[in-house]
Structures are given as C-alpha cells and as structure tokens.
Coordinates of C-alpha atoms and ligand atoms in Angstrom, one line a residue:
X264 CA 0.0 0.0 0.0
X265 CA 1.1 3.4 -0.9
X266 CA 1.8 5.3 2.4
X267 CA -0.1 8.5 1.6
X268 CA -0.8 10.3 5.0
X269 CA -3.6 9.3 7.4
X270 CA -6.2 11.8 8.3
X271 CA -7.5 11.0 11.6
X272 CA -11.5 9.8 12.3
X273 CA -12.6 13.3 13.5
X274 CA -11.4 14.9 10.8
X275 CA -12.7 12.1 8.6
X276 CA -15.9 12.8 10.0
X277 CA -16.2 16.1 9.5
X278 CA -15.0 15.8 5.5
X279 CA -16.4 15.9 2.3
X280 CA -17.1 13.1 0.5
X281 CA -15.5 12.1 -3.0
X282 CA -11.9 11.7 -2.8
X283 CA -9.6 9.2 -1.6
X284 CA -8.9 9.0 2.4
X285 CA -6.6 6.5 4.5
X286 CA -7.5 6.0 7.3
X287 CA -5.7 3.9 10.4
X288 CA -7.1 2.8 13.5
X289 CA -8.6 -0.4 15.8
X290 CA -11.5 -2.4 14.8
X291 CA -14.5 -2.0 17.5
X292 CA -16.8 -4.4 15.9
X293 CA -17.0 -6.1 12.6
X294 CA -20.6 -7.2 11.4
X295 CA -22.2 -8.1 8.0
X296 CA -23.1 -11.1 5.5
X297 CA -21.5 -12.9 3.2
X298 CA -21.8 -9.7 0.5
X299 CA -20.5 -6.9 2.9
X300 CA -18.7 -6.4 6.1
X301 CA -19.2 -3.4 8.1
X302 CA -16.0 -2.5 10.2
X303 CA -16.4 0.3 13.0
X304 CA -13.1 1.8 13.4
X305 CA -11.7 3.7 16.1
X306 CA -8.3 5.8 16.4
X307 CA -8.8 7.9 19.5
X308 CA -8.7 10.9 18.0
X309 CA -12.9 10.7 18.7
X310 CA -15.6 9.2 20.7
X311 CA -17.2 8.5 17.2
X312 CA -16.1 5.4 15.4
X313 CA -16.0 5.8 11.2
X314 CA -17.6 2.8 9.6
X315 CA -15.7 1.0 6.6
X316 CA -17.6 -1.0 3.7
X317 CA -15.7 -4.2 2.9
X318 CA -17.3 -5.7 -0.5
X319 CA -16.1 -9.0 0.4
X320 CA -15.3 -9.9 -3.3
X321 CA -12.9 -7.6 -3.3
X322 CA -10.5 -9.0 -0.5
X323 CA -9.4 -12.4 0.0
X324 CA -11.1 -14.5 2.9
X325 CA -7.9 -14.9 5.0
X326 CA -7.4 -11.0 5.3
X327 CA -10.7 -10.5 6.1
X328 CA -11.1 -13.4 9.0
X329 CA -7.9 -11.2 10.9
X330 CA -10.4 -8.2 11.3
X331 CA -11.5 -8.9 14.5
X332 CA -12.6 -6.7 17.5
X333 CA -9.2 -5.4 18.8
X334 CA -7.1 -6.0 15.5
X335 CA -5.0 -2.6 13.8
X336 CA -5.9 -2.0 10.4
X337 CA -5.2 0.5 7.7
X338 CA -7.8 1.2 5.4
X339 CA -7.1 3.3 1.7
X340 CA -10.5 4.0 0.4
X341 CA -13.1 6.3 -1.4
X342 CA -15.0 8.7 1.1
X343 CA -18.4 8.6 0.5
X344 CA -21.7 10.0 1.9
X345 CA -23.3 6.9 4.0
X346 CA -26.3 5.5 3.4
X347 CA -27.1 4.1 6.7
X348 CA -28.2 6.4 9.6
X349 CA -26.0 8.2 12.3
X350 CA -23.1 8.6 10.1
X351 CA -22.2 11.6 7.8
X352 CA -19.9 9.8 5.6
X353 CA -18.5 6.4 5.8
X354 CA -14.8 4.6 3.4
X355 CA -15.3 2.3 1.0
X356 CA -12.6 0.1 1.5
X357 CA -10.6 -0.3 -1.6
X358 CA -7.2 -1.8 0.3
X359 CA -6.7 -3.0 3.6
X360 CA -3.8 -4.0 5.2
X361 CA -3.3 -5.6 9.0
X362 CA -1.0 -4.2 11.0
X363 CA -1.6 -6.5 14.3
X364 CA -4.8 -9.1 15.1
X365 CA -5.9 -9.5 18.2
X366 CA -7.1 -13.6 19.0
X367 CA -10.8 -13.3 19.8
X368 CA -10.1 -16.0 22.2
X369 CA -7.6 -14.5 24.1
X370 CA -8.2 -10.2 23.7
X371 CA -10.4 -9.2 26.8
X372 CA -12.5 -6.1 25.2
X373 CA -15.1 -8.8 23.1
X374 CA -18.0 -6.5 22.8
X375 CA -19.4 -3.8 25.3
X376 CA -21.0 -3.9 29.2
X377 CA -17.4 -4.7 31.2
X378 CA -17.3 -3.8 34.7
X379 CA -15.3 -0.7 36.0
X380 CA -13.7 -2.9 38.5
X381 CA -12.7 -5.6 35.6
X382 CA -11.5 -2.7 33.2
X383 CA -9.2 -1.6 36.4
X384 CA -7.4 -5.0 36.1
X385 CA -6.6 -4.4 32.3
X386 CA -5.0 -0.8 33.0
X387 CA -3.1 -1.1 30.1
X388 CA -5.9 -2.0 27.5
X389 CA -8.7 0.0 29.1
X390 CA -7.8 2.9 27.2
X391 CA -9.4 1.1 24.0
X392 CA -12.9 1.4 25.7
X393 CA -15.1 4.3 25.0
X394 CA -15.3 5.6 28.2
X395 CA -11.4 5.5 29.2
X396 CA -10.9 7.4 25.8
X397 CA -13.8 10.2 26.5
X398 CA -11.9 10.6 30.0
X399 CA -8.6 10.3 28.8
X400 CA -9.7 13.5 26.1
X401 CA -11.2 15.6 28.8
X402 CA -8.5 15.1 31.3
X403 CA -6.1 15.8 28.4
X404 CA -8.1 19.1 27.4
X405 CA -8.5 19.9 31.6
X406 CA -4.6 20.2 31.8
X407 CA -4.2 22.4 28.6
X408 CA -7.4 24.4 30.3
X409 CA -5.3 24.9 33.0
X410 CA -2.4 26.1 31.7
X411 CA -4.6 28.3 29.5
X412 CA -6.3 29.9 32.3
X413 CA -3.0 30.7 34.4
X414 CA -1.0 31.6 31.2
X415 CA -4.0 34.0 30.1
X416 CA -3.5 36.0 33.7
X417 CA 0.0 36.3 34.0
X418 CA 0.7 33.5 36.1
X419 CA 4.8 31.8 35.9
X420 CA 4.1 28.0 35.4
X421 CA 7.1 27.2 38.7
X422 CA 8.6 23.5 38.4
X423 CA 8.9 22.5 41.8
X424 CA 11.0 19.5 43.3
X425 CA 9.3 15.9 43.9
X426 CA 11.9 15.2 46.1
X427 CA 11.8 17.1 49.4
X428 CA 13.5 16.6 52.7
X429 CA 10.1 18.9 54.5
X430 CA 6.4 17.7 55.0
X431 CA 4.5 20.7 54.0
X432 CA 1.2 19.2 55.5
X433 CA 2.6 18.0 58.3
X434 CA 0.6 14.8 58.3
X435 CA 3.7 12.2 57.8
X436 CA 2.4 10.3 55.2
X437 CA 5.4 10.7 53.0
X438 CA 7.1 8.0 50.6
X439 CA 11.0 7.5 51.4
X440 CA 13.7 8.1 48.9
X441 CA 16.7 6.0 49.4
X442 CA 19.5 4.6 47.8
X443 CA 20.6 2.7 51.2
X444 CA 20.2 -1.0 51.3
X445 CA 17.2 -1.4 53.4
X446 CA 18.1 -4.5 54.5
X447 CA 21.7 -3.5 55.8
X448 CA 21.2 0.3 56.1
X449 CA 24.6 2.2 58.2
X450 CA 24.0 3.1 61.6
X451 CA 25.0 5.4 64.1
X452 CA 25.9 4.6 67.7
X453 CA 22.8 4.9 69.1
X454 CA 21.1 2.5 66.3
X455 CA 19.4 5.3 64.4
X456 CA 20.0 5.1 60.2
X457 CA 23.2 7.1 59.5
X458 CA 20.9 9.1 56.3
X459 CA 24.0 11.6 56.3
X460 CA 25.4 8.3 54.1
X461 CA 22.4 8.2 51.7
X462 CA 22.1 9.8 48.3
X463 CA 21.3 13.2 48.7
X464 CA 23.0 13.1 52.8
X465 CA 19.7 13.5 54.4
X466 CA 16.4 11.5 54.8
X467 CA 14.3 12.5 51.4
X468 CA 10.6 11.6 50.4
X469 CA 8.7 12.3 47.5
X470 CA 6.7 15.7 48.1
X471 CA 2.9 15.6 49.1
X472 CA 2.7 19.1 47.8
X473 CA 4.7 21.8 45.9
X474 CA 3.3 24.7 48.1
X475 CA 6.0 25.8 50.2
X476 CA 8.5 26.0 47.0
X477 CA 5.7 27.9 45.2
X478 CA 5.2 30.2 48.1
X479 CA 9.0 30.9 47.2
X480 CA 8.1 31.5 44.0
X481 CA 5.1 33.9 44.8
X482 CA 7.5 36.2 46.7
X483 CA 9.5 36.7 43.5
X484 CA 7.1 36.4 40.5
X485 CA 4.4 37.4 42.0
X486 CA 1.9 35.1 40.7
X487 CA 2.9 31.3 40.3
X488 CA 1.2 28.2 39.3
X489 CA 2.6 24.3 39.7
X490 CA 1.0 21.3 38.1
X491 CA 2.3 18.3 38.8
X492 CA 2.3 15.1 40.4
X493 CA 2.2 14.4 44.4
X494 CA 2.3 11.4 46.9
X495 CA 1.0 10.6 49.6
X496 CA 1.7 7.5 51.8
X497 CA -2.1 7.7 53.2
X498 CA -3.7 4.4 53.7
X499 CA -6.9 5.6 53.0
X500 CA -8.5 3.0 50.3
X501 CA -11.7 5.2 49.5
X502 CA -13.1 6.0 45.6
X503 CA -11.2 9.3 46.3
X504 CA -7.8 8.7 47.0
X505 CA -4.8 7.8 45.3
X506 CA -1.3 7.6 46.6
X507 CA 0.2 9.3 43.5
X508 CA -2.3 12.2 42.0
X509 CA -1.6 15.4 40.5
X510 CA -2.1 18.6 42.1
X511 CA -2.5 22.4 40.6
X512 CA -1.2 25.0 43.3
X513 CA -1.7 28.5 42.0
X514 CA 0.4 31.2 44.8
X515 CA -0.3 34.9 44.8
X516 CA 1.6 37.2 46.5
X517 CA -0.7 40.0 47.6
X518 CA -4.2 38.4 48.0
X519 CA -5.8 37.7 51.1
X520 CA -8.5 34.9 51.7
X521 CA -11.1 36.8 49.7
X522 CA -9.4 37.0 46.7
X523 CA -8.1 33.5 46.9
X524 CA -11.5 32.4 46.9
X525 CA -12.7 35.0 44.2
X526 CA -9.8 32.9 41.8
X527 CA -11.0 29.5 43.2
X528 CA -14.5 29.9 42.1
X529 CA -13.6 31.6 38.5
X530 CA -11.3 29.2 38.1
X531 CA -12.8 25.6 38.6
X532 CA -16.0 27.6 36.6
X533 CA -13.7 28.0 34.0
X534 CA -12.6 24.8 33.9
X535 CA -15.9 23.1 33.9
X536 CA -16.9 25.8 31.2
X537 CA -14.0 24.6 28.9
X538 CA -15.1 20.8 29.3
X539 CA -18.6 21.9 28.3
X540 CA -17.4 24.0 25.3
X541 CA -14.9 21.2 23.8
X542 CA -15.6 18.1 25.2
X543 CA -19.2 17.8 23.9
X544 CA -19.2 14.8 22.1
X545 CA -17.5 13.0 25.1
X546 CA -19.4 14.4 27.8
X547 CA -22.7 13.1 25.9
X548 CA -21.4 9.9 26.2
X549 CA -20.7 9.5 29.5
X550 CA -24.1 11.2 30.3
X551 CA -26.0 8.9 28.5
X552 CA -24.0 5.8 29.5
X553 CA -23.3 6.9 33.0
X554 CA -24.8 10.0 34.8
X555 CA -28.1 11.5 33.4
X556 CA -27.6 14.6 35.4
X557 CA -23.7 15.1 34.4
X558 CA -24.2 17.7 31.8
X559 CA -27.1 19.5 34.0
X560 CA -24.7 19.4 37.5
X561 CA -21.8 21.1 35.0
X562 CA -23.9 23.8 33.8
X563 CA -25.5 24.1 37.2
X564 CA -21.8 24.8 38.6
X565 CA -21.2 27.3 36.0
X566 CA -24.3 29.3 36.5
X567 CA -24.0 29.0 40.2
X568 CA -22.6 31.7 43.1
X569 CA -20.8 29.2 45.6
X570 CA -21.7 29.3 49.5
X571 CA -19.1 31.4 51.5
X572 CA -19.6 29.8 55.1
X573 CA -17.1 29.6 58.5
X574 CA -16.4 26.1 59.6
X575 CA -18.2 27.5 62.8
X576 CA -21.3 28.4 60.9
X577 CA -20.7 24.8 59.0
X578 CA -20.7 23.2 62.4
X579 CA -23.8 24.3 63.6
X580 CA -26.2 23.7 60.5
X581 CA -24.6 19.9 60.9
X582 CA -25.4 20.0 64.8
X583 CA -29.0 21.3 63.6
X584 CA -29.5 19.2 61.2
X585 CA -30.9 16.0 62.9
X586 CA -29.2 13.9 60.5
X587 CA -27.6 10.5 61.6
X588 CA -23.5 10.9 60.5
X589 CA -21.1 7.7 60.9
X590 CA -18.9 10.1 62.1
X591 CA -20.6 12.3 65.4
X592 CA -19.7 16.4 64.2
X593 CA -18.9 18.5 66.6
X594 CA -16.7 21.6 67.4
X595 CA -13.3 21.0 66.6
X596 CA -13.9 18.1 64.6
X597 CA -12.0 17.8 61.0
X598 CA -15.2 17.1 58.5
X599 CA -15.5 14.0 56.7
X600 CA -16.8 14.1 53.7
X601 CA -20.1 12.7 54.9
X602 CA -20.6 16.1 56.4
X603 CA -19.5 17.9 53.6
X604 CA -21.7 16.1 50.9
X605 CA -24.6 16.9 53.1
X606 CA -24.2 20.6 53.3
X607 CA -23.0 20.8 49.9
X608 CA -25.6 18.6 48.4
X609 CA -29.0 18.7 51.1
X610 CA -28.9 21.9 52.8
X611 CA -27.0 24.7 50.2
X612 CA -27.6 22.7 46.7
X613 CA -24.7 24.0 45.6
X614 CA -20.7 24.2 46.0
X615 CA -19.3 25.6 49.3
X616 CA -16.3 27.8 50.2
X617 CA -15.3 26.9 54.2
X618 CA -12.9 29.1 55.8
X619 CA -12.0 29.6 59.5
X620 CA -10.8 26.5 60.6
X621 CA -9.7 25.2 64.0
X622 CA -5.7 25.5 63.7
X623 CA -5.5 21.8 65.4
X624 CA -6.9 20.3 62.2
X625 CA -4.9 22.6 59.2
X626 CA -1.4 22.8 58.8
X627 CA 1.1 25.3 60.6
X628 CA 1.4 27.4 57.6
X629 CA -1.8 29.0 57.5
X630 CA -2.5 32.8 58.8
X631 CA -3.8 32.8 61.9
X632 CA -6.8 35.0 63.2
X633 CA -7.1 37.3 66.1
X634 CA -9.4 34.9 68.1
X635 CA -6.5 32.7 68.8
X636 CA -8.4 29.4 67.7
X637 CA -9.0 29.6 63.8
X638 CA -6.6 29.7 60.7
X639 CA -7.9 31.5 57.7
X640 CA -8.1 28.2 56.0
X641 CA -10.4 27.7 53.0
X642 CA -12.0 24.1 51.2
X643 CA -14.0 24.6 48.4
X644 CA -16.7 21.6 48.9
X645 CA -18.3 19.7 45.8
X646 CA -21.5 18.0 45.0
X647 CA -20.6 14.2 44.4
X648 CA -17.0 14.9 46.2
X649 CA -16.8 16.7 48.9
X650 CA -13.2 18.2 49.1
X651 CA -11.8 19.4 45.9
X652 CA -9.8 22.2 46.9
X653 CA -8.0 23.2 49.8
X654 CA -6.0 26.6 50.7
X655 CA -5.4 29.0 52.3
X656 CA -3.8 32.6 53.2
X657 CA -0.6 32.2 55.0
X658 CA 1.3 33.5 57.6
X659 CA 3.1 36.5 56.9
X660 CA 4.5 37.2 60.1
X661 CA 7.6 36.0 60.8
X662 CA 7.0 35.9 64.6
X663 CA 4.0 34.0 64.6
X664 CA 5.2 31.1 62.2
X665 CA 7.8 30.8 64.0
X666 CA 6.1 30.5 67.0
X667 CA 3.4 27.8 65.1
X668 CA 6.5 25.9 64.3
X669 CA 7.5 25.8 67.8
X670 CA 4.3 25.1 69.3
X671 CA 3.8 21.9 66.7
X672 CA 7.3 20.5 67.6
X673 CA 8.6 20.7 63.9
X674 CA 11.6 20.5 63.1
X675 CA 12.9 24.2 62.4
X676 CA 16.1 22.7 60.8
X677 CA 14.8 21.6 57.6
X678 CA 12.4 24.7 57.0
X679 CA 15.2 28.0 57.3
X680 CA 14.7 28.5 53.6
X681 CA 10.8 28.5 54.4
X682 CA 11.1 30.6 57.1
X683 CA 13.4 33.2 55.2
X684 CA 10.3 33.9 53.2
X685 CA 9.0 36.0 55.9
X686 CA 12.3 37.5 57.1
X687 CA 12.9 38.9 54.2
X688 CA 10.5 41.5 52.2
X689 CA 7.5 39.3 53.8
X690 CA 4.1 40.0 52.1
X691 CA 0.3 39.2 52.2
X692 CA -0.1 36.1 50.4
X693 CA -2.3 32.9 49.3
X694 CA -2.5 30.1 47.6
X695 CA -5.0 27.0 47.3
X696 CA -4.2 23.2 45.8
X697 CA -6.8 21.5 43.5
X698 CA -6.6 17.6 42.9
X699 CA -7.1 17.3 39.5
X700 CA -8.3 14.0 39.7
X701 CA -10.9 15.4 42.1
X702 CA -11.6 17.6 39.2
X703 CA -12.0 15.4 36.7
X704 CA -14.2 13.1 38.9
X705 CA -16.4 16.0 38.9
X706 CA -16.1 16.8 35.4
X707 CA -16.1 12.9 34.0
X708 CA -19.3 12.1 36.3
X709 CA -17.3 8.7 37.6
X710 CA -17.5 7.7 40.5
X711 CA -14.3 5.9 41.6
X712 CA -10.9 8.1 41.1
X713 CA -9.2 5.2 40.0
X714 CA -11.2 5.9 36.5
X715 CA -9.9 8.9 36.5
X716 CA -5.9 8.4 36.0
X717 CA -4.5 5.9 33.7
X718 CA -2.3 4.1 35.7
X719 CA -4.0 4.6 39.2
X720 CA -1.4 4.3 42.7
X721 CA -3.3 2.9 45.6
X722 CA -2.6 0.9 49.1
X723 CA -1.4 -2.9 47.7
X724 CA -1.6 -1.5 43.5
X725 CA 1.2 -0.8 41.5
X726 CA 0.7 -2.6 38.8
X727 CA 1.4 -1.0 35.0
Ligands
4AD947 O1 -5.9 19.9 51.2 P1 -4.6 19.5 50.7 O2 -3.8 18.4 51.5 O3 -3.7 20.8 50.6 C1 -2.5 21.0 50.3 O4 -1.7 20.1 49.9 C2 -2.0 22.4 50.2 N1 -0.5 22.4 50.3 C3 -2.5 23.0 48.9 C4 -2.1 24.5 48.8 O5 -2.6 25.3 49.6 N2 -1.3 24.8 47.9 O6 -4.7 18.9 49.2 C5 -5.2 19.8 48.2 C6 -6.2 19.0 47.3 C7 -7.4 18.4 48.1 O7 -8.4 19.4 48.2 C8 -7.8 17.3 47.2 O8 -8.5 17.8 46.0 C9 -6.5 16.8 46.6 O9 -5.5 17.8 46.8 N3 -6.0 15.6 47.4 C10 -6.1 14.3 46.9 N4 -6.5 13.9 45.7 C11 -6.4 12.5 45.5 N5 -5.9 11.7 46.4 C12 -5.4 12.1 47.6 N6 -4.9 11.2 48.5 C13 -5.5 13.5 47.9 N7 -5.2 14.3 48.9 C14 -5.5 15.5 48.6
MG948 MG1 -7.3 19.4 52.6

C-alpha cells in the first residue's frame, strides 16, 4: 500500500465526501453477511467510530477473518456520503492492510458492558474502551485548560522538586527516597539510620505538595502556578484517593482569603466551562452511559454563586441538622466528607467555600486569626465529592510562624529557607491546591478516582 498520510477519524468525519482517504485505526466491531462487512473503526482521536464497507469480493477471505474486535488495520478507500443512519460519511474500502490481530479468544474487550472494576485489572488496554478514551480527552483538554487559564492571567508556570526533605502538610504520610540497602542500612551509635550516608545526605521523600516551593516563587514572581504530580503515603482506600495524584497549586503574592477564593470559584468555573465548550461529544457519552444529570450538575456549577460559610457556621447547620453521621460532628472536629456532601448537596444545593478553621486540624502554615483558635483556612466543597480544593492565606508574620513551628514540635532545621520567606521583604499572600483527579471526577461524572488516571497508585496497587 502506498503510504499517503492518514487523516484521523474526526477529521474524517467532519470531510467531504469524493476523494480518496486512508485512514488507520482499531476495529471496535466487525458485522455483515457474506456480501458486505461493516467494520467500526476507532483511532482515539474521537468518541465517534468511522464505519468501513468491505465488499467482500474484493478482498481475500484470509485478510478479512484477521479483522477482529481489537485488530490494527489501515484502510485506503473512497470517502463517501453513508447510506445508513447516524453517520455523515463512511470509506469504501478499496485496500486493507493488518498491521496487528488480536485472537478473539484470548483479547479481553469482546463486545461492550465490562465492569469498572474488571477494566481496572486491564489498566493497560482500558484505554481502548469508550469511556477511558472520553476521560482520557477531557483530562487531556482539563490540563491544557489549566495552563490556558494561568497563562492567560500572567501566572509563571514554577517547576517545583518531587523530592523534598520537608512535610509541608505535616501529616507524615510521605514516601521515602533511598539509595541505602534497606536491609543493611549504616548506623549510628545509638542504632538510628546514618541518612548523612544516603544519596542526597539526608532522609528525602517524595513531596505531598509543591506549596512551600511555590510560596517561594510567589515572593519573587508574583503570581505562580505548579502542576504536577504528588504522593501521599495515606492508607486511605476510598473511591477518592490515590497515593500518587496530581495537584495544581496557584500562589499569589498580595491576596488575602477573599481574593483566593474569588480565583478559586472563576477558576474551577472555567474549567468546567472549557469541558462543556470542547468536550461535547465525550461528555454526551458519559451522560448517556453513566450519569443523566452530568451535563445538567456542570452547567449548574457554572451558572451557580458558591456558598461562602465559616467552619463554625458549618458546624452548627450539621449540629442542627438531625441527620444521623457515621462520624458524630462536633466543634473542633476535621469534617468527613459525609458532612460535607450533606451541606453541599441537602442543605446549600450547591458548591461551598469553608474558611475559618480550628488550627488543630490545618497545617502550621496557615494565617492565623485574632481569636486565637482559627486559621484562615479555606475548602471549596463539591456535590458528588466533597473536598476538591483546599487553601489558604498564609502567615506573613515572621513571629507568629515561627512561633506555630514551635508550638507543633517541627523540626525548624529543615524549614530556614521556608522561614526566610518572611524575614525577608515578607508579604500578604495565598495560595490553594486542586486535585485534579478530584476535578476530573467532577467533570467525568465517575464515581471511583481510580477511572480517573491511567495508571491509578493505591494501598497494595502498582501494577502497569
Ligand atoms: O488539602 P490538601 O492536603 O492541601 C495541600 O496540599 C496544600 N498544600 C495546597 C495548597 O494550599 N497549595 O490537598 C489539596 C487537594 C485536596 O483538596 C484534594 O482535592 C487533593 O488535593 N487531594 C487528593 N486527591 C487525590 N488523592 C489524595 N490522596 C488527595 N489528597 C489531597
Ligand atoms: Mg485538605
């Protein structure tokens, strides 16, 4: 076969008919009589598959019995308008050549109607499906949204390190980096691990958030965004956790908590906006397969003010609520997300900005108020999710972080560089980190995050 170029499906789809197309892709199904064959083809590029006509005089019987469900084929052929209903235009194949089969008795996607839980144990096919390609697309077009939005205000994209020797959260659920030999690792007299003899001549781990690095690039730039991935050595096996998820941390010197939270709502608005605008196609078909009220919860967020509400005020409705939680709520209390689906999806209808939190239950970071006992912490809480962002404004005063980092018994050592933040040229600033799996989990309408991320990292799964 001549190797003229291919055009991919959705353009195919959106062509005119009468001239001569190649197109290249994986067989979806393969129906038809002795006379014809109708193959659907797929090549990612679309939800929509393009259908090829085989006249099977044309081709011998042996090329035709590889095109099975799962096989690679390219197809050279004439574009033409189709006669059979919902398709435009369909190929007339004219040659066809295999490029891989796939043995119907052994390839596991034979026909539609697997299990979520099934697809999870074939990772590494999955992406075949129609629903791990719509989600694939829109969590391919949320990241470019992203960058769009920050790039479009001025914001510097910051790199920062995956490999940290601080806990920014405080909540020690970090992944070691070693080069020692676990099983014989050098010790000092007292028995301790000697890390002063391991790769970088400290104990490392893989960062659970790039915050404290982009604070440092907030005080220089000005406005700062990171986007990448983060860890977190939580054993928490719940449809919304993953030990390895990606995070977007915008940090702006020079907003307080208000603004913070103006940005947080334009920006996931946006986001959701974007999806709606250019993932139409894909969003249809997870509605219709999936969610019936997907498409009618995204334009709901978009046309939506969300609730601005103090964890105290948050509190009380739940006291006052008379509903029965797992988990008793209380004063002081760090919300599941039991509570927060209830006021975000019984009592307001709609998403929820939470600020004011106890200082017990956020990290030492965060600016504290006058009354001695709240941090001007901030979670914007989703219908279907419950926490998909969290923030805050931080501590500009040198004084009272470090008298925070005193008071929690953190080590002072490993955060000088932090610290000099605030000794020198210190200024009002925020920031706020949303998982972008929680995102898309929002967006997508699934309801387990491990549909979410191609190669999902949970307690006892690495596999892929
Ligand atoms: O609330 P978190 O822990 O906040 C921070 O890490 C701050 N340093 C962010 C900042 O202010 N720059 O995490 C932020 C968000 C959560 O709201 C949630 O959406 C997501 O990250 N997240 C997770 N997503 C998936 N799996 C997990 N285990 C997650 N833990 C947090
Ligand atoms: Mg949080």
């Amino acid at each position: 076969m001549e190797t003229s170029k291919r055009i991919k499906v959705k353009e195919l789809l959106k062509s005119e008919p009468g001239q001569e197309v190649v197109a290249k892709g994986w067989v979806r199904t393969k129906r038809g009589n002795r006379n014809v064959v109708f193959i659907a083809l797929n090549d990612g590029s679309t939800i929509n598959n393009i259908q090829i006509v085989v006249d099977t005089a044309a081709f011998d019987e042996d090329t035709l019995k590889k095109i099975t469900t799962g096989a690679c084929i390219c197809v050279r052929g004439e574009l033409v308008s189709s006669l059979g209903s919902g398709q435009a235009v369909e190929i007339q194949a004219k040659e066809l050549t295999i490029y891989g089969e796939a043995d119907p008795a052994t390839y596991p996607l034979q026909k539609k109607g697997h299990t979520m839980e099934f697809l999870r144990t074939i990772a590494h096919l999955r992406p075949r499906t129609n629903t791990f390609g719509a989600v694939l697309r829109i969590r391919h077009a949320m990241a470019f949204a992203i960058h769009k939005y920050f790039n479009d205000k001025g914001f510097v994209y910051l790199h920062t390190p995956l490999i940290t020797a601080s806990d920014c959260e405080g909540a020690g659920e970090m992944f070691q980096v070693t080069t020692l030999d676990m099983s014989n690792p050098p010790r000092r007299e007292d028995g301790s691990i000697d890390y002063s003899q391991d790769f970088f001549g400290r104990q490392t781990s893989l960062t659970v958030s790039g915050q404290l690095e982009g604070e440092l690039g907030a005080m220089a730039l000005g406005e700062i965004y990171t986007f990448g991935p983060t860890f977190r050595a939580e054993n928490s096996n719940t449809p919304r956790h993953l030990a390895e998820f990606w995070m977007i941390e915008p940090e702006m010197a020079f907003y307080e908590i208000e603004d913070n939270m103006e940005l947080a709502e334009d920006f996931i608005k946006y986001l959701v906006r974007y999806a709606l605008e250019n993932c139409a196609d894909d969003l249809r078909f997870l509605n219709d397969m999936f969610d019936k009220e997907l498409i009618s919860r995204l334009e709901g967020v978009v046309n939506t003010n969300f609730v601005r509400l103090t964890y105290t005020e948050g509190i009380r409705i739940l006291e006052e609520s008379g509903e029965k939680f797992e988990f008793p709520v209380g004063w002081g209390v760090d919300l599941q997300s039991e509570h927060e689906r209830y006021l975000v999806e019984k009592h307001f209808k709609r998403p929820v900005i939470m600020t004011d939190y106890p200082k017990e239950i956020k990290a030492f970071y965060m600016k504290q108020n006058d009354d001695g006992k709240t941090v001007r912490g901030m979670d914007v809480l989703f219908p279907k999710i419950g926490e998909i962002i969290g923030g805050s404004e931080r501590e500009a005063s040198l004084e009272k972080l470090e008298a925070r980092i005193r008071e929690l018994g953190m080590s002072r050592e490993s955060l000088e560089w932090y610290i000099d933040t605030r000794r020198f040229g210190s200024a009002p600033h925020s920031g706020f980190g949303l998982g972008f799996e929680r995102l898309l989990l929002f967006v997508t309408g699934m309801s387990n995050i491990r549909d979410v991320i191609p190669f999902p990292r949970t307690p006892k799964n690495a596999e892929f």
